[in-house]
Coordinates of C-alpha atoms in Angstrom, one line a residue:
Chain S
M1375 CA 92.9 94.2 82.0
N1376 CA 96.5 93.7 81.0
K1377 CA 95.6 93.2 77.4
L1378 CA 93.1 96.0 77.0
T1379 CA 94.1 99.5 75.8
I1380 CA 93.5 102.5 77.9
G1381 CA 90.8 103.6 75.3
Q1382 CA 89.1 100.2 75.6
L1383 CA 89.4 100.3 79.3
E1384 CA 87.7 103.7 79.5
E1385 CA 84.9 102.5 77.2
K1386 CA 84.3 99.4 79.3
Y1387 CA 84.8 101.2 82.7
P1388 CA 84.1 104.9 82.2
F1389 CA 84.6 105.4 86.1
I1390 CA 88.4 104.8 85.7
I1391 CA 88.7 108.2 84.2
S1392 CA 88.3 109.5 87.8
Y1393 CA 91.2 107.2 88.9
F1394 CA 93.4 108.7 86.3
E1395 CA 92.5 112.1 87.2
E1396 CA 92.9 111.7 91.0
N1397 CA 96.1 110.1 90.5
K1398 CA 97.2 112.8 88.1
L1399 CA 98.0 110.4 85.2
D1400 CA 97.6 112.1 81.9
T1401 CA 96.7 109.2 79.7
S1402 CA 95.4 111.4 76.6
N1403 CA 98.2 110.4 74.2
Y1404 CA 98.2 106.7 75.2
K1405 CA 94.6 105.6 74.3
D1406 CA 95.8 102.8 72.0
K1407 CA 98.5 101.6 74.6
T1408 CA 97.9 99.3 77.6
F1409 CA 98.1 100.8 81.2
R1410 CA 101.5 98.9 81.9
E1411 CA 102.7 100.5 78.4
Y1412 CA 101.7 103.9 79.6
L1413 CA 103.5 103.4 82.9
D1414 CA 106.5 102.2 81.2
S1415 CA 106.7 105.6 79.5
F1416 CA 107.8 107.4 82.7
S1417 CA 111.4 108.2 82.9
Q1418 CA 113.4 107.1 86.0
E1419 CA 113.3 110.8 86.8
D1420 CA 109.7 111.3 86.4
I1421 CA 109.0 108.4 88.8
E1422 CA 111.4 109.9 91.5
N1423 CA 109.9 113.6 91.0
W1424 CA 106.3 112.8 91.1
A1425 CA 106.6 109.9 93.7
I1426 CA 105.1 107.4 91.2
N1427 CA 104.9 103.6 92.2
K1428 CA 104.1 101.8 89.0
E1429 CA 103.4 98.4 90.8
K1430 CA 101.0 100.1 93.1
L1431 CA 99.2 102.1 90.6
E1432 CA 98.8 99.0 88.5
S1433 CA 97.6 96.7 91.3
D1434 CA 95.3 99.6 92.7
L1435 CA 93.6 100.2 89.3
E1436 CA 92.5 96.5 89.3
T1437 CA 91.3 96.6 92.9
F1438 CA 89.4 99.9 91.8
I1439 CA 87.8 98.4 89.1
E1440 CA 86.6 95.5 91.1
Q1441 CA 85.3 97.7 93.7
M1442 CA 83.4 99.7 91.4
K1443 CA 81.9 96.9 89.5
E1444 CA 80.6 95.7 92.9
F1445 CA 79.3 99.1 93.8
L1446 CA 77.6 99.4 90.5
G1447 CA 76.2 95.9 90.6
I1448 CA 74.5 96.2 94.0
K1449 CA 71.5 94.3 93.4
E1450 CA 67.9 94.6 94.6
D1451 CA 68.1 91.5 96.7
A1452 CA 71.4 92.7 98.3
K1453 CA 69.5 95.8 99.8
V1454 CA 68.9 96.4 103.4
K1455 CA 65.4 95.5 104.3
S1456 CA 65.8 95.5 108.1
L1457 CA 68.3 96.1 110.9
T1458 CA 68.4 94.1 114.0
I1459 CA 70.1 95.1 117.5
L1460 CA 70.8 92.3 119.8
S1461 CA 71.1 93.3 123.3
G1462 CA 74.6 93.6 125.1
H1463 CA 75.3 95.3 128.4
N1464 CA 75.7 98.5 130.1
K1465 CA 78.8 100.2 131.5
S1466 CA 78.4 98.4 134.8
G1467 CA 77.9 95.2 132.9
D1468 CA 74.3 94.5 133.3
K1469 CA 72.3 93.1 130.6
E1470 CA 70.4 95.7 128.5
G1471 CA 66.7 96.0 129.1
F1472 CA 65.5 94.3 125.9
E1473 CA 66.2 91.2 123.8
E1474 CA 66.3 92.3 120.3
L1475 CA 65.0 95.2 118.3
T1476 CA 64.3 94.9 114.5
I1477 CA 63.7 98.2 112.6
N1478 CA 62.4 97.8 109.1
K1479 CA 63.0 100.2 106.1
S1480 CA 60.8 103.3 106.1
E1481 CA 60.6 103.1 109.9
I1482 CA 61.7 105.9 112.3
V1483 CA 63.0 105.0 115.8
S1484 CA 64.2 107.9 118.1
I1485 CA 67.0 107.7 120.7
V1486 CA 66.5 109.5 124.0
G1487 CA 68.9 109.9 127.0
P1488 CA 71.2 112.2 128.7
T1489 CA 74.3 113.6 127.0
G1490 CA 77.3 111.2 127.6
S1491 CA 74.7 108.2 128.2
G1492 CA 76.0 106.2 125.3
K1493 CA 74.1 107.4 122.2
S1494 CA 77.4 107.7 120.2
R1495 CA 78.4 104.3 121.2
L1496 CA 75.2 102.8 119.9
L1497 CA 75.6 104.8 116.7
A1498 CA 79.2 103.3 116.2
D1499 CA 77.9 99.8 117.1
I1500 CA 75.3 100.1 114.1
E1501 CA 78.1 101.8 111.8
W1502 CA 80.5 99.1 112.5
T1503 CA 78.0 96.1 112.5
A1504 CA 79.2 95.1 115.7
Q1505 CA 79.4 91.5 116.3
R1506 CA 79.7 91.2 120.2
D1507 CA 83.2 92.6 119.6
T1508 CA 82.7 96.1 120.8
P1509 CA 82.7 97.4 124.5
T1510 CA 78.7 97.1 124.7
G1511 CA 78.8 93.5 123.4
R1512 CA 75.9 94.1 121.2
G1513 CA 75.2 92.5 118.0
I1514 CA 73.9 93.8 114.7
L1515 CA 72.1 91.9 112.2
I1516 CA 71.1 93.0 108.7
N1517 CA 68.2 91.4 107.1
G1518 CA 68.2 89.0 110.0
E1519 CA 71.5 87.7 109.2
M1520 CA 75.2 88.1 110.1
P1521 CA 76.1 91.1 107.9
D1522 CA 78.7 91.1 105.1
K1523 CA 82.1 92.3 105.8
K1524 CA 81.8 95.0 103.1
W1525 CA 79.6 97.1 105.4
R1526 CA 82.7 97.5 107.8
F1527 CA 85.4 98.1 105.4
S1528 CA 84.4 99.3 102.2
S1529 CA 84.2 103.3 101.8
N1530 CA 81.5 102.9 99.0
N1531 CA 79.2 100.5 100.6
K1532 CA 78.7 102.4 103.8
L1533 CA 75.8 101.1 105.9
V1534 CA 75.2 104.6 107.5
A1535 CA 74.8 108.1 106.5
Q1536 CA 75.1 110.5 109.3
L1537 CA 73.3 113.9 109.4
S1538 CA 75.1 115.8 112.1
Q1539 CA 74.3 119.1 113.7
N1540 CA 76.8 121.1 112.1
M1541 CA 75.8 121.9 108.5
N1542 CA 78.7 124.0 107.3
F1543 CA 80.1 123.8 103.7
V1544 CA 83.8 123.9 103.2
M1545 CA 83.5 123.9 99.4
D1546 CA 83.5 126.8 97.6
L1547 CA 80.8 125.7 95.0
T1548 CA 77.4 126.7 93.8
V1549 CA 74.5 124.2 94.7
R1550 CA 74.7 122.9 91.1
E1551 CA 78.4 122.1 91.1
F1552 CA 78.3 120.7 94.7
L1553 CA 75.5 118.4 93.6
E1554 CA 77.2 117.4 90.5
L1555 CA 80.3 116.5 92.2
H1556 CA 78.5 114.3 94.7
A1557 CA 76.3 112.6 92.0
Q1558 CA 79.6 111.8 90.1
S1559 CA 81.1 110.4 93.0
R1560 CA 78.1 108.0 93.6
L1561 CA 78.4 107.1 89.8
V1562 CA 74.8 108.3 89.1
Q1563 CA 73.8 107.8 85.6
D1564 CA 71.2 110.8 84.9
V1565 CA 73.1 113.6 86.8
E1566 CA 70.7 116.3 85.5
E1567 CA 67.6 114.5 86.5
T1568 CA 69.0 113.7 90.0
I1569 CA 70.0 117.3 90.7
K1570 CA 66.6 118.5 89.7
K1571 CA 64.9 116.1 92.0
I1572 CA 67.1 117.1 94.9
I1573 CA 66.7 120.8 94.6
S1574 CA 62.9 120.7 94.4
A1575 CA 62.8 118.2 97.5
A1576 CA 65.2 120.8 99.3
N1577 CA 63.0 123.7 98.3
N1578 CA 59.9 121.6 99.6
L1579 CA 61.6 121.5 103.1
A1580 CA 63.2 125.1 103.4
G1581 CA 61.3 128.0 104.4
E1582 CA 63.1 130.3 102.0
K1583 CA 63.7 129.1 98.4
F1584 CA 67.1 128.8 96.6
D1585 CA 68.3 128.0 93.2
L1586 CA 71.0 125.9 91.7
E1587 CA 73.2 128.9 91.2
T1588 CA 73.4 129.9 94.8
P1589 CA 76.8 129.2 96.3
V1590 CA 76.5 126.6 99.0
T1591 CA 78.3 128.9 101.4
S1592 CA 75.6 131.6 101.3
L1593 CA 72.8 129.2 102.2
S1594 CA 71.2 130.0 105.4
G1595 CA 71.3 127.3 108.1
G1596 CA 67.7 126.1 107.4
Q1597 CA 68.5 126.0 103.5
S1598 CA 71.8 124.0 104.1
R1599 CA 69.9 121.4 106.3
A1600 CA 67.3 121.2 103.8
L1601 CA 69.7 120.6 100.9
M1602 CA 71.6 118.1 103.0
I1603 CA 68.6 116.0 103.9
A1604 CA 67.2 116.0 100.5
D1605 CA 70.9 115.1 99.2
T1606 CA 71.2 112.3 101.7
A1607 CA 67.7 110.8 101.0
I1608 CA 68.1 110.8 97.3
L1609 CA 71.8 110.4 96.4
S1610 CA 73.4 108.7 99.3
S1611 CA 73.6 105.0 98.9
S1612 CA 73.6 104.2 102.8
P1613 CA 70.4 102.6 103.5
I1614 CA 70.5 103.7 107.3
V1615 CA 70.4 107.4 108.3
L1616 CA 71.4 108.5 111.6
I1617 CA 70.1 112.1 112.6
D1618 CA 71.6 113.8 115.5
E1619 CA 68.8 116.3 116.3
I1620 CA 67.2 118.4 113.7
E1621 CA 66.8 121.7 115.2
N1622 CA 63.9 123.9 114.4
A1623 CA 66.1 126.1 111.8
G1624 CA 63.7 127.0 109.3
I1625 CA 62.9 123.6 107.8
D1626 CA 59.8 121.5 107.8
R1627 CA 60.8 118.6 110.1
K1628 CA 58.0 116.5 109.6
K1629 CA 58.4 116.6 105.8
A1630 CA 62.1 116.0 106.1
L1631 CA 61.3 112.7 107.8
E1632 CA 58.7 111.9 105.5
L1633 CA 61.2 112.4 102.6
L1634 CA 63.9 110.1 104.1
V1635 CA 61.5 107.3 104.8
S1636 CA 59.8 107.7 101.4
E1637 CA 63.3 106.6 99.9
D1638 CA 63.2 103.5 101.7
K1639 CA 65.6 104.5 104.4
I1640 CA 65.8 103.2 108.1
V1641 CA 65.9 106.4 110.2
L1642 CA 67.5 106.7 113.7
M1643 CA 67.2 109.9 115.2
A1644 CA 68.6 111.2 118.5
T1645 CA 66.3 113.9 119.8
H1646 CA 64.7 115.4 122.9
D1647 CA 62.0 117.3 121.0
P1648 CA 58.7 115.8 121.9
I1649 CA 57.2 116.4 118.4
L1650 CA 60.1 114.4 116.7
A1651 CA 60.4 111.7 119.3
L1652 CA 56.6 110.9 118.9
M1653 CA 56.8 110.9 115.3
A1654 CA 58.9 107.8 115.6
D1655 CA 57.0 104.4 116.1
K1656 CA 59.4 103.5 118.8
R1657 CA 61.9 105.2 121.1
I1658 CA 65.1 103.7 122.5
V1659 CA 65.8 105.1 126.1
I1660 CA 69.6 105.0 126.9
K1661 CA 71.0 105.1 130.4
N1662 CA 74.5 104.5 131.8
G1663 CA 76.0 103.2 128.3
G1664 CA 73.1 100.7 127.7
I1665 CA 69.7 100.5 126.2
D1666 CA 67.4 100.8 129.3
K1667 CA 64.2 100.2 127.6
I1668 CA 62.3 100.5 124.3
I1669 CA 59.0 102.2 124.4
G1670 CA 56.3 101.8 121.6
T1671 CA 54.6 105.1 120.9
S1672 CA 51.1 104.7 122.5
N1673 CA 47.9 105.9 121.0
E1674 CA 47.6 108.5 123.8
E1675 CA 50.9 109.7 122.8
K1676 CA 49.9 109.8 119.2
E1677 CA 46.9 112.2 120.2
L1678 CA 49.3 114.2 122.3
L1679 CA 51.4 114.6 119.2
L1680 CA 48.4 116.1 117.4
E1681 CA 48.1 118.8 120.2
L1682 CA 51.8 119.5 120.2
E1683 CA 51.8 120.0 116.3
K1684 CA 48.9 122.5 116.7
M1685 CA 51.0 124.4 119.2
D1686 CA 54.1 124.2 117.0
N1687 CA 51.9 125.5 114.1
I1688 CA 50.9 128.6 116.1
I1689 CA 54.5 129.2 116.9
Q1690 CA 55.6 128.7 113.3
G1691 CA 53.1 131.0 112.0
M1692 CA 53.9 133.7 114.3
R1693 CA 57.4 133.3 113.3
N1694 CA 56.7 133.7 109.7
R1695 CA 54.6 136.8 110.3
L1696 CA 57.5 138.2 112.3
R1697 CA 59.7 137.4 109.3
T1698 CA 57.3 139.3 106.8
G1699 CA 57.2 142.4 109.1
E1700 CA 53.6 141.8 110.5
K1701 CA 52.3 142.6 113.9
L1702 CA 51.5 139.8 116.3
Q1703 CA 48.0 139.6 117.9
Chain Z
M1202 CA 105.8 94.5 120.3
N1203 CA 103.7 95.9 117.7
L1204 CA 104.8 99.0 115.9
I1205 CA 102.6 101.3 114.2
V1206 CA 103.5 104.4 112.1
F1207 CA 100.9 107.3 112.0
S1208 CA 101.4 110.1 109.9
G1209 CA 99.3 112.9 108.3
P1210 CA 99.4 116.7 107.7
P1211 CA 99.6 118.9 110.7
S1212 CA 96.5 119.7 112.7
S1213 CA 94.5 116.8 110.9
G1214 CA 93.8 115.3 114.3
K1215 CA 96.6 112.6 114.7
T1216 CA 97.0 113.1 118.4
S1217 CA 93.4 113.0 119.2
I1218 CA 92.8 110.0 117.3
I1219 CA 95.7 108.1 118.8
L1220 CA 94.6 109.1 122.4
K1221 CA 91.2 107.8 121.7
T1222 CA 92.5 104.6 120.2
I1223 CA 94.9 104.1 123.2
D1224 CA 91.9 104.5 125.5
A1225 CA 90.2 101.7 123.7
L1226 CA 93.5 99.5 123.8
K1227 CA 94.0 99.9 127.4
Q1228 CA 90.5 98.6 128.1
R1229 CA 91.9 95.6 126.7
D1230 CA 95.0 95.6 129.0
I1231 CA 97.4 96.4 126.0
S1232 CA 100.2 98.6 127.0
V1233 CA 100.9 101.5 124.5
G1234 CA 103.7 104.1 124.2
V1235 CA 104.0 107.0 121.9
V1236 CA 107.1 108.7 120.1
K1237 CA 106.1 112.0 118.6
F1238 CA 108.2 113.3 115.8
D1239 CA 107.9 117.0 114.9
C1240 CA 110.0 119.7 113.3
L1241 CA 110.3 122.8 115.6
Y1242 CA 107.8 122.4 118.4
T1243 CA 105.2 120.1 119.9
D1244 CA 103.6 119.9 123.4
D1245 CA 101.7 116.9 122.1
D1246 CA 103.9 114.9 124.7
I1247 CA 102.2 116.7 127.6
L1248 CA 99.0 115.3 126.4
Y1249 CA 100.1 111.8 126.3
E1250 CA 101.9 112.3 129.7
K1251 CA 98.5 113.4 131.1
A1252 CA 97.1 110.4 129.8
E1253 CA 99.7 108.3 131.6
I1254 CA 101.0 107.1 128.3
P1255 CA 104.8 106.6 128.1
V1256 CA 106.2 109.1 125.5
K1257 CA 109.3 110.4 123.9
K1258 CA 109.5 113.2 121.5
G1259 CA 112.0 114.0 118.9
L1260 CA 112.6 117.5 117.1
S1261 CA 114.3 117.2 113.9
G1262 CA 115.2 121.0 113.7
A1263 CA 117.2 121.9 110.7
L1264 CA 116.7 118.2 109.4
C1265 CA 114.1 116.9 107.1
P1266 CA 111.6 115.2 109.7
D1267 CA 111.3 112.0 107.6
H1268 CA 114.9 111.7 107.2
F1269 CA 115.1 112.3 110.9
F1270 CA 112.6 109.5 111.4
A1271 CA 114.5 107.1 109.4
S1272 CA 117.6 107.7 111.1
N1273 CA 116.1 107.3 114.7
I1274 CA 113.5 104.6 114.3
E1275 CA 115.9 101.7 115.2
E1276 CA 116.7 103.4 118.6
V1277 CA 113.0 104.2 119.1
V1278 CA 112.0 100.6 118.8
K1279 CA 114.6 99.7 121.3
W1280 CA 113.1 102.1 123.8
G1281 CA 109.7 100.6 123.2
N1282 CA 111.0 97.0 123.8
Q1283 CA 112.8 98.3 127.1
M1284 CA 109.6 99.7 128.3
K1285 CA 108.0 96.3 127.7
L1286 CA 105.3 97.8 125.5
D1287 CA 102.8 95.7 123.6
M1288 CA 102.5 98.5 121.2
L1289 CA 104.6 101.3 120.1
I1290 CA 102.9 104.1 117.9
T1291 CA 105.1 106.7 116.2
E1292 CA 103.5 109.9 115.2
S1293 CA 105.0 112.1 112.6
A1294 CA 103.9 115.4 110.9
G1295 CA 103.9 114.8 107.3
L1296 CA 105.2 118.2 106.2
C1297 CA 106.2 118.2 102.5
N1298 CA 103.5 115.8 101.3
R1299 CA 106.1 114.1 99.1
C1300 CA 107.5 111.5 101.8
S1301 CA 106.0 108.9 104.0
P1302 CA 107.9 107.2 106.8
Y1303 CA 106.0 104.0 106.3
I1304 CA 108.0 100.6 106.5
R1305 CA 107.3 97.7 104.6
N1306 CA 105.2 95.1 106.7
I1307 CA 104.8 97.6 109.5
K1308 CA 101.2 99.0 109.6
G1309 CA 100.9 102.6 108.3
V1310 CA 98.0 104.8 109.2
C1311 CA 97.3 108.3 107.4
V1312 CA 95.2 110.7 109.2
I1313 CA 93.5 113.6 107.1
D1314 CA 90.7 115.8 107.6
N1315 CA 87.5 116.7 105.8
L1316 CA 88.4 120.3 106.0
S1317 CA 91.8 120.2 104.1
G1318 CA 89.9 120.5 100.7
I1319 CA 88.6 118.3 98.1
N1320 CA 91.8 118.1 96.1
T1321 CA 94.0 117.2 99.1
P1322 CA 94.0 113.5 98.2
K1323 CA 95.5 114.4 94.8
K1324 CA 98.3 116.5 96.5
I1325 CA 99.4 114.1 99.0
G1326 CA 102.0 111.6 97.8
P1327 CA 103.0 108.2 99.3
M1328 CA 101.9 109.2 102.8
L1329 CA 98.2 108.8 101.6
K1330 CA 98.7 106.5 98.6
S1331 CA 100.7 103.7 100.5
A1332 CA 98.9 103.8 103.8
D1333 CA 97.2 100.5 105.0
I1334 CA 94.5 102.5 106.9
V1335 CA 93.2 105.9 106.1
V1336 CA 91.4 107.7 108.9
I1337 CA 89.2 110.8 107.9
T1338 CA 88.6 113.2 110.7
K1339 CA 86.4 116.2 111.4
G1340 CA 83.4 114.8 109.6
D1341 CA 81.0 116.3 112.2
I1342 CA 81.8 119.7 110.7
V1343 CA 80.9 118.9 107.1
S1344 CA 78.0 117.4 105.6
Q1345 CA 77.1 113.8 104.8
A1346 CA 77.6 114.7 101.1
E1347 CA 81.0 116.3 101.5
R1348 CA 82.1 113.3 103.7
E1349 CA 81.1 111.0 100.8
V1350 CA 82.8 112.9 98.0
F1351 CA 86.0 113.2 100.1
A1352 CA 86.0 109.4 100.9
S1353 CA 85.6 108.5 97.3
K1354 CA 88.5 110.9 96.3
V1355 CA 90.6 109.1 99.0
N1356 CA 89.4 105.6 97.6
S1357 CA 90.4 106.4 94.0
V1358 CA 94.1 107.2 95.0
N1359 CA 94.3 104.3 97.5
P1360 CA 91.5 101.7 96.8
R1361 CA 93.4 99.1 98.9
A1362 CA 93.3 100.9 102.2
T1363 CA 90.6 100.6 104.8
T1364 CA 89.2 104.1 104.9
M1365 CA 87.3 104.9 108.0
H1366 CA 85.7 108.0 109.7
I1367 CA 86.6 108.7 113.3
N1368 CA 85.4 111.6 115.3
G1369 CA 88.6 112.8 117.4
L1370 CA 86.3 114.6 120.0
T1371 CA 83.8 112.2 120.8
G1372 CA 86.0 109.1 119.7
Q1373 CA 83.1 107.5 117.7
G1374 CA 85.1 105.1 115.5
A1375 CA 88.2 104.9 117.7
Y1376 CA 87.4 101.6 119.2
E1377 CA 87.0 100.0 115.7
L1378 CA 90.3 101.4 114.6
S1379 CA 92.0 99.8 117.8
T1380 CA 90.8 96.3 116.6
L1381 CA 92.4 96.9 113.2
L1382 CA 95.8 97.9 114.7
F1383 CA 96.7 95.2 117.2
D1384 CA 98.1 92.0 115.9
E1385 CA 98.9 89.5 118.6
E1386 CA 101.2 87.6 116.0
Q1387 CA 103.4 90.6 115.2
Q1388 CA 106.6 90.7 117.3
I1389 CA 108.9 93.6 116.3
D1390 CA 112.2 93.4 118.3
S1391 CA 114.2 95.6 115.7
V1392 CA 113.7 97.4 112.5
Q1393 CA 117.3 96.6 111.5
G1394 CA 117.4 96.0 107.9
M1395 CA 113.7 96.7 107.0
E1396 CA 113.0 99.0 104.2
L1397 CA 110.9 102.1 103.6
R1398 CA 107.8 101.8 101.5
F1399 CA 109.1 104.7 99.4
P1400 CA 112.4 106.5 98.7
M1401 CA 112.6 110.0 100.0
P1402 CA 113.3 112.8 97.6
S1403 CA 116.9 113.4 96.6
A1404 CA 118.4 116.7 97.7
M1405 CA 122.0 117.9 98.1
C1406 CA 122.2 121.3 96.5
S1407 CA 124.3 124.3 97.5
Y1408 CA 121.5 125.3 99.8
C1409 CA 121.5 122.1 101.7
L1410 CA 125.0 122.8 102.5
G1411 CA 124.4 126.2 104.2
E1412 CA 124.5 128.5 101.1
T1413 CA 122.2 131.6 101.8
R1414 CA 123.1 133.7 98.7
I1415 CA 120.7 133.7 95.8
G1416 CA 121.6 133.6 92.3
E1417 CA 122.9 131.1 89.5
A1418 CA 126.5 131.6 90.5
Y1419 CA 125.8 130.3 94.0
Q1420 CA 123.7 127.2 92.7
M1421 CA 125.4 123.8 92.7
G1422 CA 124.3 120.2 92.9
N1423 CA 120.8 119.0 92.5
V1424 CA 119.0 122.3 90.9
R1425 CA 115.9 122.5 89.0
K1426 CA 114.5 125.3 87.1
M1427 CA 110.8 126.0 86.6
E1428 CA 109.4 126.4 83.2
L1429 CA 108.2 130.1 82.9
G1430 CA 107.1 129.9 79.1
D1431 CA 107.9 131.9 76.1
D1432 CA 107.1 135.3 77.5
Y1433 CA 110.1 135.0 79.6
E1434 CA 113.5 135.7 78.4

């Protein structure tokens, strides 16, 4: 790195342009100089005024390049195929009611239990790849092995993407600009193609269609959720998705789950909605801070699910008729 | 005693994060005290008292809060040692985004929130760039995509830091932070002679000395003029 010019560096590692941008370093006139030479061009006054730390910028750039190379180079065999939870104990110190639970990719597991029972703690244990070192004493294995530390500490290689209940946007952008920004931050090669894929998946979930020029702030609740689910499924590099209750806000929840698992994600979903809970293959029951038991969805329950879906379709149908101004019979 | 310096823009969630993290530390029988630095007003000390955490507060008033920090930290560390704390946390509001009160070899934590806008990492100086740990809060309010974009911007200005998301309301992630903070080996008896990680801005113009009148005739010392372009004569 110390011998290459900025121009050569940019050619070799195009992502460092964002490093220059975010650190407000205007290197446009220094393409044939090295980074060190560029830094040396600052006067003492510039350094004081703009709070520049030359040594830190230099070593940070090196770290940044290493991280990005690793992020881009994540190979197929480094991917997450399964997540295993090893039992710990509940708040009273009693052993949890299971030995180990393995969830494979494209599998959905729901989590049920009263508020405050310890769902957040379970989600945090997974996020942090707990190694018997959290209050629950649980252990987490990835692909059946002790996980790499990168899942804990790197902000790029996050294990878990979390779809929370709140779906507000704080950025004042159109859907296109928003997706572009996200695609760039994930270093996606074909941005345009990815955006197309996301918007069509989102419109497949949302009751009312929207387009790329719509400002994200004027999306309805259902549209925002649809966009976020499509975005997380397609753009997020995190192999595990935690869903905190998908309410019935104008999106097709069944399709949403299908989309997530079709992108090879492991889906964990906290829910009390019987339709969603039974859609999962298994459900984790949480009590008093610990996993009380794990129930496999029985054939009887799967049949019940068909009934429930019928009822849900009736209600959805009425909802749509109300929306279009029809009378209900 | 361990010493940890927390800083971050006002209302980013520092106090909530510290309270939740201390909960986790207490479970491991680690005693923690807090010194809250602020400018004009704070009632965060009441929150700490309620949680039965030894606390002192310092208001800088007319002084630059980070200068105030640097002039008082030695005494603050003495207080912490007298109280026989295992860990002393200082919390300061980063008000001008140019400074940071981090000290070399003392853990520095910067707390920023997802709501503060996508360009915020670019605007904050050493407070973010030289932190060891960056905590991002209010992730439950924004979408997963926004969290990822925001975290990647933080990462590009400070790739060395451990960046983590913590929910200040539910405490999700606070336990994990607590494990990164406590270091059995670190024994700080005094900060005498230690160095700040970054120099504070130089000042000393006539207004620093109490001048209130406006106009070139009254401006002396370290004065800088904006460039307003050719159309201005």
